[in-house]
């Protein structure tokens, strides 16, 4: 993509990656593998620092809720967002995700401080 030159700047010092995609588009399912590879594996970030969001457009009733992703994407936390039906659910999942990122940051900071002291 034409923005690839910006990626290193976007990735620098990032603590988490949220990938939002349309589960109804087969091309998106291929693209999220590339995003995962570039933004998570190459950094490297832990899988727990990545959140996948399958965003469902209003009025679509296609059965993409039971989406099964191939390895390695199937190891990631996947949430379904449908802002018409369940905005509160999505909000709670985001809060859980951000809390887990803060925990990871704090733990790594403590490890750094201990290694400086010792």
PDB file of C-alpha atoms in Angstrom:
ATOM      1  CA  UNK A   1       0.000   0.000   0.000  1.00  0.00           C
ATOM      2  CA  UNK A   2       1.098   3.585  -0.545  1.00  0.00           C
ATOM      3  CA  UNK A   3       1.331   4.177   3.203  1.00  0.00           C
ATOM      4  CA  UNK A   4       3.929   1.475   3.841  1.00  0.00           C
ATOM      5  CA  UNK A   5       6.696   4.066   4.165  1.00  0.00           C
ATOM      6  CA  UNK A   6       4.852   5.462   7.216  1.00  0.00           C
ATOM      7  CA  UNK A   7       4.566   2.097   8.962  1.00  0.00           C
ATOM      8  CA  UNK A   8       7.870   2.231  10.880  1.00  0.00           C
ATOM      9  CA  UNK A   9       6.824   5.569  12.384  1.00  0.00           C
ATOM     10  CA  UNK A  10       3.403   4.179  13.287  1.00  0.00           C
ATOM     11  CA  UNK A  11       4.929   1.097  14.877  1.00  0.00           C
ATOM     12  CA  UNK A  12       7.628   2.867  16.881  1.00  0.00           C
ATOM     13  CA  UNK A  13       7.063   2.349  20.605  1.00  0.00           C
ATOM     14  CA  UNK A  14       3.551   0.992  20.079  1.00  0.00           C
ATOM     15  CA  UNK A  15       2.163  -1.202  22.825  1.00  0.00           C
ATOM     16  CA  UNK A  16      -0.878  -2.603  21.086  1.00  0.00           C
ATOM     17  CA  UNK A  17      -2.499  -3.176  17.726  1.00  0.00           C
ATOM     18  CA  UNK A  18      -6.235  -3.218  16.980  1.00  0.00           C
ATOM     19  CA  UNK A  19      -7.152  -4.610  13.571  1.00  0.00           C
ATOM     20  CA  UNK A  20     -10.700  -3.840  12.436  1.00  0.00           C
ATOM     21  CA  UNK A  21     -12.027  -5.670   9.391  1.00  0.00           C
ATOM     22  CA  UNK A  22     -15.196  -6.525   7.523  1.00  0.00           C
ATOM     23  CA  UNK A  23     -15.766 -10.294   7.921  1.00  0.00           C
ATOM     24  CA  UNK A  24     -17.979 -10.317   4.830  1.00  0.00           C
ATOM     25  CA  UNK A  25     -15.086  -9.421   2.543  1.00  0.00           C
ATOM     26  CA  UNK A  26     -12.761 -12.328   1.679  1.00  0.00           C
ATOM     27  CA  UNK A  27     -10.064  -9.801   0.704  1.00  0.00           C
ATOM     28  CA  UNK A  28     -10.098  -8.430   4.265  1.00  0.00           C
ATOM     29  CA  UNK A  29      -9.472 -11.899   5.667  1.00  0.00           C
ATOM     30  CA  UNK A  30      -6.297 -12.109   3.563  1.00  0.00           C
ATOM     31  CA  UNK A  31      -5.258  -8.577   4.470  1.00  0.00           C
ATOM     32  CA  UNK A  32      -5.495  -9.080   8.224  1.00  0.00           C
ATOM     33  CA  UNK A  33      -2.811 -11.794   7.918  1.00  0.00           C
ATOM     34  CA  UNK A  34      -0.514  -9.188   6.384  1.00  0.00           C
ATOM     35  CA  UNK A  35      -1.348  -6.569   9.034  1.00  0.00           C
ATOM     36  CA  UNK A  36      -0.726  -9.120  11.776  1.00  0.00           C
ATOM     37  CA  UNK A  37       2.590 -10.131  10.252  1.00  0.00           C
ATOM     38  CA  UNK A  38       3.813  -6.540   9.840  1.00  0.00           C
ATOM     39  CA  UNK A  39       2.453  -4.913  12.964  1.00  0.00           C
ATOM     40  CA  UNK A  40       2.530  -7.725  15.524  1.00  0.00           C
ATOM     41  CA  UNK A  41       5.025 -10.432  14.581  1.00  0.00           C
ATOM     42  CA  UNK A  42       7.756  -8.175  13.210  1.00  0.00           C
ATOM     43  CA  UNK A  43       7.734  -5.736  16.130  1.00  0.00           C
ATOM     44  CA  UNK A  44       7.581  -8.137  17.998  1.00  0.00           C
ATOM     45  CA  UNK A  45       4.455  -7.758  20.112  1.00  0.00           C
ATOM     46  CA  UNK A  46       2.731 -10.496  22.082  1.00  0.00           C
ATOM     47  CA  UNK A  47      -0.478 -11.919  20.660  1.00  0.00           C
ATOM     48  CA  UNK A  48      -2.213 -10.580  23.769  1.00  0.00           C
ATOM     49  CA  UNK A  49      -1.276  -7.071  22.596  1.00  0.00           C
ATOM     50  CA  UNK A  50      -3.375  -7.514  19.460  1.00  0.00           C
ATOM     51  CA  UNK A  51      -7.155  -7.285  19.230  1.00  0.00           C
ATOM     52  CA  UNK A  52      -9.147  -8.298  16.157  1.00  0.00           C
ATOM     53  CA  UNK A  53     -12.493  -6.591  15.611  1.00  0.00           C
ATOM     54  CA  UNK A  54     -14.907  -8.089  13.077  1.00  0.00           C
ATOM     55  CA  UNK A  55     -17.169  -5.155  12.347  1.00  0.00           C
ATOM     56  CA  UNK A  56     -20.679  -5.949  11.138  1.00  0.00           C
ATOM     57  CA  UNK A  57     -22.512  -3.304   9.166  1.00  0.00           C
ATOM     58  CA  UNK A  58     -26.052  -2.443  10.248  1.00  0.00           C
ATOM     59  CA  UNK A  59     -28.777  -4.531   8.669  1.00  0.00           C
ATOM     60  CA  UNK A  60     -26.485  -7.366   7.631  1.00  0.00           C
ATOM     61  CA  UNK A  61     -27.646 -10.712   8.911  1.00  0.00           C
ATOM     62  CA  UNK A  62     -25.116 -12.925   7.171  1.00  0.00           C
ATOM     63  CA  UNK A  63     -23.805 -15.647   9.379  1.00  0.00           C
ATOM     64  CA  UNK A  64     -20.311 -14.361  10.022  1.00  0.00           C
ATOM     65  CA  UNK A  65     -20.597 -14.468  13.809  1.00  0.00           C
ATOM     66  CA  UNK A  66     -19.047 -17.929  13.946  1.00  0.00           C
ATOM     67  CA  UNK A  67     -16.054 -16.792  11.942  1.00  0.00           C
ATOM     68  CA  UNK A  68     -13.209 -19.280  12.068  1.00  0.00           C
ATOM     69  CA  UNK A  69      -9.848 -17.774  11.270  1.00  0.00           C
ATOM     70  CA  UNK A  70      -6.796 -19.814  10.299  1.00  0.00           C
ATOM     71  CA  UNK A  71      -3.584 -20.031  12.310  1.00  0.00           C
ATOM     72  CA  UNK A  72      -1.965 -17.747  13.509  1.00  0.00           C
ATOM     73  CA  UNK A  73      -4.965 -15.387  13.608  1.00  0.00           C
ATOM     74  CA  UNK A  74      -7.009 -17.933  15.551  1.00  0.00           C
ATOM     75  CA  UNK A  75      -4.733 -17.344  18.565  1.00  0.00           C
ATOM     76  CA  UNK A  76      -5.807 -13.718  18.817  1.00  0.00           C
ATOM     77  CA  UNK A  77      -8.650 -12.221  20.806  1.00  0.00           C
ATOM     78  CA  UNK A  78     -11.522 -11.687  18.361  1.00  0.00           C
ATOM     79  CA  UNK A  79     -14.558  -9.580  19.111  1.00  0.00           C
ATOM     80  CA  UNK A  80     -17.586  -8.908  16.947  1.00  0.00           C
ATOM     81  CA  UNK A  81     -18.801  -5.341  16.838  1.00  0.00           C
ATOM     82  CA  UNK A  82     -22.302  -4.511  15.826  1.00  0.00           C
ATOM     83  CA  UNK A  83     -22.928  -1.006  17.072  1.00  0.00           C
ATOM     84  CA  UNK A  84     -26.643  -1.202  16.325  1.00  0.00           C
ATOM     85  CA  UNK A  85     -27.260  -4.222  18.513  1.00  0.00           C
ATOM     86  CA  UNK A  86     -24.580  -4.280  21.167  1.00  0.00           C
ATOM     87  CA  UNK A  87     -22.479  -1.112  21.611  1.00  0.00           C
ATOM     88  CA  UNK A  88     -22.072  -1.738  25.343  1.00  0.00           C
ATOM     89  CA  UNK A  89     -20.564  -5.161  24.751  1.00  0.00           C
ATOM     90  CA  UNK A  90     -17.955  -3.689  22.404  1.00  0.00           C
ATOM     91  CA  UNK A  91     -17.162  -0.926  24.902  1.00  0.00           C
ATOM     92  CA  UNK A  92     -16.558  -3.487  27.667  1.00  0.00           C
ATOM     93  CA  UNK A  93     -14.261  -5.535  25.424  1.00  0.00           C
ATOM     94  CA  UNK A  94     -12.232  -2.432  24.561  1.00  0.00           C
ATOM     95  CA  UNK A  95     -11.890  -1.561  28.252  1.00  0.00           C
ATOM     96  CA  UNK A  96     -10.677  -5.110  29.007  1.00  0.00           C
ATOM     97  CA  UNK A  97      -8.186  -4.886  26.156  1.00  0.00           C
ATOM     98  CA  UNK A  98      -6.812  -1.506  27.281  1.00  0.00           C
ATOM     99  CA  UNK A  99      -6.492  -2.767  30.860  1.00  0.00           C
ATOM    100  CA  UNK A 100      -4.472  -5.752  29.659  1.00  0.00           C
ATOM    101  CA  UNK A 101      -2.164  -3.441  27.653  1.00  0.00           C
ATOM    102  CA  UNK A 102      -1.618  -1.217  30.712  1.00  0.00           C
ATOM    103  CA  UNK A 103      -0.746  -4.313  32.766  1.00  0.00           C
ATOM    104  CA  UNK A 104       1.813  -5.412  30.145  1.00  0.00           C
ATOM    105  CA  UNK A 105       3.367  -1.910  30.061  1.00  0.00           C
ATOM    106  CA  UNK A 106       3.587  -1.733  33.859  1.00  0.00           C
ATOM    107  CA  UNK A 107       5.137  -5.196  34.127  1.00  0.00           C
ATOM    108  CA  UNK A 108       7.791  -4.430  31.517  1.00  0.00           C
ATOM    109  CA  UNK A 109       8.567  -1.103  33.211  1.00  0.00           C
ATOM    110  CA  UNK A 110       8.996  -2.891  36.557  1.00  0.00           C
ATOM    111  CA  UNK A 111      11.323  -5.430  34.934  1.00  0.00           C
ATOM    112  CA  UNK A 112      13.403  -2.599  33.439  1.00  0.00           C
ATOM    113  CA  UNK A 113      13.625  -0.842  36.790  1.00  0.00           C
ATOM    114  CA  UNK A 114      14.678  -4.063  38.531  1.00  0.00           C
ATOM    115  CA  UNK A 115      17.370  -4.724  35.924  1.00  0.00           C
ATOM    116  CA  UNK A 116      18.740  -1.191  36.418  1.00  0.00           C
ATOM    117  CA  UNK A 117      18.792  -1.637  40.209  1.00  0.00           C
ATOM    118  CA  UNK A 118      20.381  -5.087  40.187  1.00  0.00           C
TER     119      UNK A 118
END
